[in-house]
């Protein structure tokens, strides 16, 4: 596994595919250039398909958001190059799948994101160690840590960041109190948000 997998979310009507990199899915409409590979960007000779991010991005796109996905590992991109591509796209949100073996690299990328880009994270490492992730100073742009299946809740966050207050399994760092904050959800809708009907998803 390598540095990171990103999903980039923009407002409806604003293209997130304008970043000039061949890693975007769907590909950008304009000219395509690719950063020079950096030494030792891959840990293994294979990559794992980023299905989780693809599922979430597909659902978000169906909801009307412009979405790009960058698999930095598959493209052999280093930390600085990955952050540069995300910053050039200038989305409202960037999302990362956190895995324990590559968390340090993901955190370094997160630290390089422009302050105007809100960050959301999920994945096994986020679920296993949410408090450590929230307290990590490199994650200072983190606005939402999503536990479990994220399709419906990510779309709600993209609609309005303040929706996190009513979403189950969404955590963030309260900078005023210096503590972990969590959404409070209506129990009647909680189950559907945490375990959506997979047959209803694209």
PDB file of C-alpha atoms in Angstrom:
ATOM      1  CA  UNK A   1       0.000   0.000   0.000  1.00  0.00           C
ATOM      2  CA  UNK A   2       1.169   3.506  -0.747  1.00  0.00           C
ATOM      3  CA  UNK A   3       0.569   7.063   0.250  1.00  0.00           C
ATOM      4  CA  UNK A   4      -3.143   7.758  -0.041  1.00  0.00           C
ATOM      5  CA  UNK A   5      -6.391   7.515  -1.894  1.00  0.00           C
ATOM      6  CA  UNK A   6      -8.311  10.752  -2.207  1.00  0.00           C
ATOM      7  CA  UNK A   7     -11.828  11.649  -3.116  1.00  0.00           C
ATOM      8  CA  UNK A   8     -12.241  15.292  -4.050  1.00  0.00           C
ATOM      9  CA  UNK A   9     -15.671  16.884  -3.748  1.00  0.00           C
ATOM     10  CA  UNK A  10     -16.723  20.186  -5.295  1.00  0.00           C
ATOM     11  CA  UNK A  11     -19.964  22.130  -5.313  1.00  0.00           C
ATOM     12  CA  UNK A  12     -22.590  21.129  -7.852  1.00  0.00           C
ATOM     13  CA  UNK A  13     -21.809  23.014 -11.039  1.00  0.00           C
ATOM     14  CA  UNK A  14     -18.117  23.492 -10.200  1.00  0.00           C
ATOM     15  CA  UNK A  15     -15.783  20.980 -11.771  1.00  0.00           C
ATOM     16  CA  UNK A  16     -13.496  19.003  -9.497  1.00  0.00           C
ATOM     17  CA  UNK A  17     -11.871  17.511 -12.575  1.00  0.00           C
ATOM     18  CA  UNK A  18      -9.920  20.619 -13.473  1.00  0.00           C
ATOM     19  CA  UNK A  19      -6.852  19.437 -11.621  1.00  0.00           C
ATOM     20  CA  UNK A  20      -4.331  18.473 -14.287  1.00  0.00           C
ATOM     21  CA  UNK A  21      -3.564  14.893 -13.342  1.00  0.00           C
ATOM     22  CA  UNK A  22      -4.237  11.576 -14.968  1.00  0.00           C
ATOM     23  CA  UNK A  23      -5.378  10.165 -11.640  1.00  0.00           C
ATOM     24  CA  UNK A  24      -8.851  11.710 -11.763  1.00  0.00           C
ATOM     25  CA  UNK A  25     -11.884   9.562 -12.436  1.00  0.00           C
ATOM     26  CA  UNK A  26     -13.607  10.677 -14.624  1.00  0.00           C
ATOM     27  CA  UNK A  27     -10.598  12.139 -16.470  1.00  0.00           C
ATOM     28  CA  UNK A  28     -10.296  15.898 -16.829  1.00  0.00           C
ATOM     29  CA  UNK A  29     -11.607  17.513 -19.966  1.00  0.00           C
ATOM     30  CA  UNK A  30      -8.530  19.719 -20.435  1.00  0.00           C
ATOM     31  CA  UNK A  31      -4.856  18.993 -21.017  1.00  0.00           C
ATOM     32  CA  UNK A  32      -3.399  16.203 -18.923  1.00  0.00           C
ATOM     33  CA  UNK A  33       0.040  16.319 -17.359  1.00  0.00           C
ATOM     34  CA  UNK A  34       1.408  14.072 -14.668  1.00  0.00           C
ATOM     35  CA  UNK A  35       3.869  14.963 -11.915  1.00  0.00           C
ATOM     36  CA  UNK A  36       7.211  13.235 -12.049  1.00  0.00           C
ATOM     37  CA  UNK A  37       7.215  10.090  -9.878  1.00  0.00           C
ATOM     38  CA  UNK A  38       9.143  10.551  -6.657  1.00  0.00           C
ATOM     39  CA  UNK A  39      11.572   7.982  -5.256  1.00  0.00           C
ATOM     40  CA  UNK A  40      10.192   5.211  -3.054  1.00  0.00           C
ATOM     41  CA  UNK A  41       6.527   6.111  -3.389  1.00  0.00           C
ATOM     42  CA  UNK A  42       5.363   2.486  -3.423  1.00  0.00           C
ATOM     43  CA  UNK A  43       5.692  -0.021  -0.639  1.00  0.00           C
ATOM     44  CA  UNK A  44       4.542  -3.084  -2.585  1.00  0.00           C
ATOM     45  CA  UNK A  45       4.563  -4.239  -6.195  1.00  0.00           C
ATOM     46  CA  UNK A  46       0.782  -4.306  -6.298  1.00  0.00           C
ATOM     47  CA  UNK A  47      -2.118  -2.051  -5.406  1.00  0.00           C
ATOM     48  CA  UNK A  48      -5.477  -2.833  -3.881  1.00  0.00           C
ATOM     49  CA  UNK A  49      -8.618  -1.581  -5.664  1.00  0.00           C
ATOM     50  CA  UNK A  50     -10.052   1.444  -3.890  1.00  0.00           C
ATOM     51  CA  UNK A  51     -13.624   0.196  -4.000  1.00  0.00           C
ATOM     52  CA  UNK A  52     -14.810   1.913  -0.830  1.00  0.00           C
ATOM     53  CA  UNK A  53     -13.873   5.366  -2.090  1.00  0.00           C
ATOM     54  CA  UNK A  54     -15.307   4.530  -5.501  1.00  0.00           C
ATOM     55  CA  UNK A  55     -18.642   3.537  -3.954  1.00  0.00           C
ATOM     56  CA  UNK A  56     -18.841   6.754  -1.954  1.00  0.00           C
ATOM     57  CA  UNK A  57     -17.758   8.922  -4.888  1.00  0.00           C
ATOM     58  CA  UNK A  58     -20.301   7.272  -7.192  1.00  0.00           C
ATOM     59  CA  UNK A  59     -23.137   7.899  -4.748  1.00  0.00           C
ATOM     60  CA  UNK A  60     -22.041  11.507  -4.210  1.00  0.00           C
ATOM     61  CA  UNK A  61     -21.942  12.053  -7.954  1.00  0.00           C
ATOM     62  CA  UNK A  62     -25.443  10.610  -8.268  1.00  0.00           C
ATOM     63  CA  UNK A  63     -26.536  13.157  -5.662  1.00  0.00           C
ATOM     64  CA  UNK A  64     -25.299  15.953  -7.934  1.00  0.00           C
ATOM     65  CA  UNK A  65     -21.811  16.635  -6.604  1.00  0.00           C
ATOM     66  CA  UNK A  66     -18.746  16.856  -8.829  1.00  0.00           C
ATOM     67  CA  UNK A  67     -16.298  14.213  -7.700  1.00  0.00           C
ATOM     68  CA  UNK A  68     -12.746  13.193  -8.517  1.00  0.00           C
ATOM     69  CA  UNK A  69     -10.828  10.195  -7.199  1.00  0.00           C
ATOM     70  CA  UNK A  70      -7.054  10.083  -7.051  1.00  0.00           C
ATOM     71  CA  UNK A  71      -5.266   6.795  -6.334  1.00  0.00           C
ATOM     72  CA  UNK A  72      -1.832   8.101  -5.428  1.00  0.00           C
ATOM     73  CA  UNK A  73      -0.488   4.592  -4.935  1.00  0.00           C
ATOM     74  CA  UNK A  74      -1.471   3.372  -8.392  1.00  0.00           C
ATOM     75  CA  UNK A  75       0.089   6.445  -9.992  1.00  0.00           C
ATOM     76  CA  UNK A  76       3.288   6.284  -7.965  1.00  0.00           C
ATOM     77  CA  UNK A  77       2.794   9.751  -6.493  1.00  0.00           C
ATOM     78  CA  UNK A  78       4.691  10.961  -3.469  1.00  0.00           C
ATOM     79  CA  UNK A  79       3.370  12.965  -0.564  1.00  0.00           C
ATOM     80  CA  UNK A  80       4.095  16.444  -1.936  1.00  0.00           C
ATOM     81  CA  UNK A  81       2.782  15.604  -5.415  1.00  0.00           C
ATOM     82  CA  UNK A  82      -0.433  14.162  -3.999  1.00  0.00           C
ATOM     83  CA  UNK A  83      -1.060  17.224  -1.842  1.00  0.00           C
ATOM     84  CA  UNK A  84      -0.267  19.532  -4.752  1.00  0.00           C
ATOM     85  CA  UNK A  85      -2.837  17.840  -6.988  1.00  0.00           C
ATOM     86  CA  UNK A  86      -5.492  18.095  -4.289  1.00  0.00           C
ATOM     87  CA  UNK A  87      -4.689  21.767  -3.675  1.00  0.00           C
ATOM     88  CA  UNK A  88      -4.764  22.587  -7.384  1.00  0.00           C
ATOM     89  CA  UNK A  89      -8.246  21.071  -7.631  1.00  0.00           C
ATOM     90  CA  UNK A  90      -9.357  23.501  -4.869  1.00  0.00           C
ATOM     91  CA  UNK A  91     -12.417  21.514  -3.764  1.00  0.00           C
ATOM     92  CA  UNK A  92     -14.642  22.295  -0.800  1.00  0.00           C
ATOM     93  CA  UNK A  93     -13.915  18.847   0.647  1.00  0.00           C
ATOM     94  CA  UNK A  94     -11.207  16.229   0.363  1.00  0.00           C
ATOM     95  CA  UNK A  95     -11.676  12.733   1.766  1.00  0.00           C
ATOM     96  CA  UNK A  96      -9.100  10.135   2.746  1.00  0.00           C
ATOM     97  CA  UNK A  97      -9.270   6.419   3.482  1.00  0.00           C
ATOM     98  CA  UNK A  98      -7.038   5.866   6.529  1.00  0.00           C
ATOM     99  CA  UNK A  99      -5.238   2.543   6.880  1.00  0.00           C
ATOM    100  CA  UNK A 100      -2.796   1.726   9.675  1.00  0.00           C
ATOM    101  CA  UNK A 101       0.228   0.846   7.470  1.00  0.00           C
ATOM    102  CA  UNK A 102       0.012   4.143   5.577  1.00  0.00           C
ATOM    103  CA  UNK A 103      -1.442   6.456   8.208  1.00  0.00           C
ATOM    104  CA  UNK A 104       1.782   8.425   8.687  1.00  0.00           C
ATOM    105  CA  UNK A 105       1.914   9.256   4.986  1.00  0.00           C
ATOM    106  CA  UNK A 106      -1.780  10.165   4.906  1.00  0.00           C
ATOM    107  CA  UNK A 107      -1.306  12.493   7.873  1.00  0.00           C
ATOM    108  CA  UNK A 108       1.618  14.211   6.163  1.00  0.00           C
ATOM    109  CA  UNK A 109      -0.525  14.769   3.078  1.00  0.00           C
ATOM    110  CA  UNK A 110      -3.353  16.123   5.236  1.00  0.00           C
ATOM    111  CA  UNK A 111      -0.956  18.616   6.821  1.00  0.00           C
ATOM    112  CA  UNK A 112      -0.090  19.985   3.368  1.00  0.00           C
ATOM    113  CA  UNK A 113      -3.676  20.651   2.311  1.00  0.00           C
ATOM    114  CA  UNK A 114      -4.733  24.258   1.887  1.00  0.00           C
ATOM    115  CA  UNK A 115      -6.653  25.603   4.899  1.00  0.00           C
ATOM    116  CA  UNK A 116      -9.706  26.272   2.729  1.00  0.00           C
ATOM    117  CA  UNK A 117     -10.163  22.560   1.982  1.00  0.00           C
ATOM    118  CA  UNK A 118     -12.280  20.744   4.552  1.00  0.00           C
ATOM    119  CA  UNK A 119     -11.106  17.193   5.249  1.00  0.00           C
ATOM    120  CA  UNK A 120     -13.165  14.123   6.035  1.00  0.00           C
ATOM    121  CA  UNK A 121     -11.699  10.710   6.771  1.00  0.00           C
ATOM    122  CA  UNK A 122     -12.858   7.143   7.205  1.00  0.00           C
ATOM    123  CA  UNK A 123     -11.398   3.672   6.960  1.00  0.00           C
ATOM    124  CA  UNK A 124     -10.134   1.024   9.350  1.00  0.00           C
ATOM    125  CA  UNK A 125      -7.578   3.205  11.125  1.00  0.00           C
ATOM    126  CA  UNK A 126     -10.089   6.000  11.662  1.00  0.00           C
ATOM    127  CA  UNK A 127     -12.530   3.495  13.171  1.00  0.00           C
ATOM    128  CA  UNK A 128      -9.921   1.802  15.364  1.00  0.00           C
ATOM    129  CA  UNK A 129      -8.255   4.964  16.737  1.00  0.00           C
ATOM    130  CA  UNK A 130     -10.598   7.914  16.249  1.00  0.00           C
ATOM    131  CA  UNK A 131      -9.369   9.926  19.227  1.00  0.00           C
ATOM    132  CA  UNK A 132      -5.737   9.723  18.135  1.00  0.00           C
ATOM    133  CA  UNK A 133      -6.670  10.792  14.620  1.00  0.00           C
ATOM    134  CA  UNK A 134      -8.752  13.711  15.890  1.00  0.00           C
ATOM    135  CA  UNK A 135      -5.926  14.824  18.207  1.00  0.00           C
ATOM    136  CA  UNK A 136      -3.229  14.600  15.534  1.00  0.00           C
ATOM    137  CA  UNK A 137      -2.064  18.179  14.784  1.00  0.00           C
ATOM    138  CA  UNK A 138      -1.448  17.166  11.171  1.00  0.00           C
ATOM    139  CA  UNK A 139      -5.203  16.613  10.882  1.00  0.00           C
ATOM    140  CA  UNK A 140      -6.019  20.213  11.768  1.00  0.00           C
ATOM    141  CA  UNK A 141      -8.300  20.595   8.716  1.00  0.00           C
ATOM    142  CA  UNK A 142     -10.357  17.554   9.715  1.00  0.00           C
ATOM    143  CA  UNK A 143     -14.059  18.393   9.866  1.00  0.00           C
ATOM    144  CA  UNK A 144     -15.594  14.923   9.960  1.00  0.00           C
ATOM    145  CA  UNK A 145     -14.413  11.430  10.877  1.00  0.00           C
ATOM    146  CA  UNK A 146     -16.950   8.953   9.502  1.00  0.00           C
ATOM    147  CA  UNK A 147     -17.278   5.540  11.151  1.00  0.00           C
ATOM    148  CA  UNK A 148     -18.583   2.666   9.043  1.00  0.00           C
ATOM    149  CA  UNK A 149     -20.385   2.762   5.704  1.00  0.00           C
ATOM    150  CA  UNK A 150     -20.220   6.331   4.487  1.00  0.00           C
ATOM    151  CA  UNK A 151     -22.304   6.774   1.353  1.00  0.00           C
ATOM    152  CA  UNK A 152     -25.381   8.450   2.826  1.00  0.00           C
ATOM    153  CA  UNK A 153     -23.579  10.410   5.529  1.00  0.00           C
ATOM    154  CA  UNK A 154     -20.886  11.721   3.185  1.00  0.00           C
ATOM    155  CA  UNK A 155     -23.588  13.046   0.852  1.00  0.00           C
ATOM    156  CA  UNK A 156     -25.270  14.736   3.821  1.00  0.00           C
ATOM    157  CA  UNK A 157     -21.970  16.332   4.852  1.00  0.00           C
ATOM    158  CA  UNK A 158     -21.397  17.601   1.328  1.00  0.00           C
ATOM    159  CA  UNK A 159     -24.843  19.149   1.385  1.00  0.00           C
ATOM    160  CA  UNK A 160     -24.070  21.044   4.605  1.00  0.00           C
ATOM    161  CA  UNK A 161     -21.213  20.581   7.054  1.00  0.00           C
ATOM    162  CA  UNK A 162     -23.570  21.387   9.924  1.00  0.00           C
ATOM    163  CA  UNK A 163     -25.457  18.177   9.175  1.00  0.00           C
ATOM    164  CA  UNK A 164     -22.718  16.402  11.114  1.00  0.00           C
ATOM    165  CA  UNK A 165     -24.520  17.421  14.302  1.00  0.00           C
ATOM    166  CA  UNK A 166     -27.413  15.090  13.487  1.00  0.00           C
ATOM    167  CA  UNK A 167     -25.535  12.216  11.821  1.00  0.00           C
ATOM    168  CA  UNK A 168     -24.681   9.028  13.701  1.00  0.00           C
ATOM    169  CA  UNK A 169     -21.093   7.825  13.707  1.00  0.00           C
ATOM    170  CA  UNK A 170     -19.627  11.190  12.687  1.00  0.00           C
ATOM    171  CA  UNK A 171     -16.963  12.664  14.972  1.00  0.00           C
ATOM    172  CA  UNK A 172     -14.946  15.875  14.948  1.00  0.00           C
ATOM    173  CA  UNK A 173     -12.677  17.858  17.238  1.00  0.00           C
ATOM    174  CA  UNK A 174     -14.350  20.681  19.121  1.00  0.00           C
ATOM    175  CA  UNK A 175     -11.641  23.341  19.106  1.00  0.00           C
ATOM    176  CA  UNK A 176     -13.381  25.506  21.708  1.00  0.00           C
ATOM    177  CA  UNK A 177     -13.692  22.733  24.286  1.00  0.00           C
ATOM    178  CA  UNK A 178     -10.686  20.733  23.151  1.00  0.00           C
ATOM    179  CA  UNK A 179     -12.734  17.544  23.160  1.00  0.00           C
ATOM    180  CA  UNK A 180     -14.267  15.047  20.776  1.00  0.00           C
ATOM    181  CA  UNK A 181     -17.712  15.948  19.465  1.00  0.00           C
ATOM    182  CA  UNK A 182     -20.243  13.560  17.959  1.00  0.00           C
ATOM    183  CA  UNK A 183     -23.477  13.847  16.053  1.00  0.00           C
ATOM    184  CA  UNK A 184     -26.754  13.118  17.821  1.00  0.00           C
ATOM    185  CA  UNK A 185     -29.156  11.287  15.557  1.00  0.00           C
ATOM    186  CA  UNK A 186     -32.798  10.336  15.708  1.00  0.00           C
ATOM    187  CA  UNK A 187     -32.749   6.610  16.572  1.00  0.00           C
ATOM    188  CA  UNK A 188     -35.424   5.986  13.949  1.00  0.00           C
ATOM    189  CA  UNK A 189     -33.130   7.075  11.106  1.00  0.00           C
ATOM    190  CA  UNK A 190     -29.826   5.941  12.591  1.00  0.00           C
ATOM    191  CA  UNK A 191     -29.957   2.342  11.356  1.00  0.00           C
ATOM    192  CA  UNK A 192     -30.624   3.348   7.753  1.00  0.00           C
ATOM    193  CA  UNK A 193     -27.742   5.842   7.761  1.00  0.00           C
ATOM    194  CA  UNK A 194     -25.261   3.438   9.335  1.00  0.00           C
ATOM    195  CA  UNK A 195     -26.255   0.419   7.237  1.00  0.00           C
ATOM    196  CA  UNK A 196     -27.832   1.598   3.983  1.00  0.00           C
ATOM    197  CA  UNK A 197     -29.704  -0.809   1.724  1.00  0.00           C
ATOM    198  CA  UNK A 198     -26.953  -1.826  -0.701  1.00  0.00           C
ATOM    199  CA  UNK A 199     -29.529  -2.670  -3.374  1.00  0.00           C
ATOM    200  CA  UNK A 200     -30.603   0.964  -3.450  1.00  0.00           C
ATOM    201  CA  UNK A 201     -27.079   2.279  -4.023  1.00  0.00           C
ATOM    202  CA  UNK A 202     -25.561   2.736  -7.493  1.00  0.00           C
TER     203      UNK A 202
END
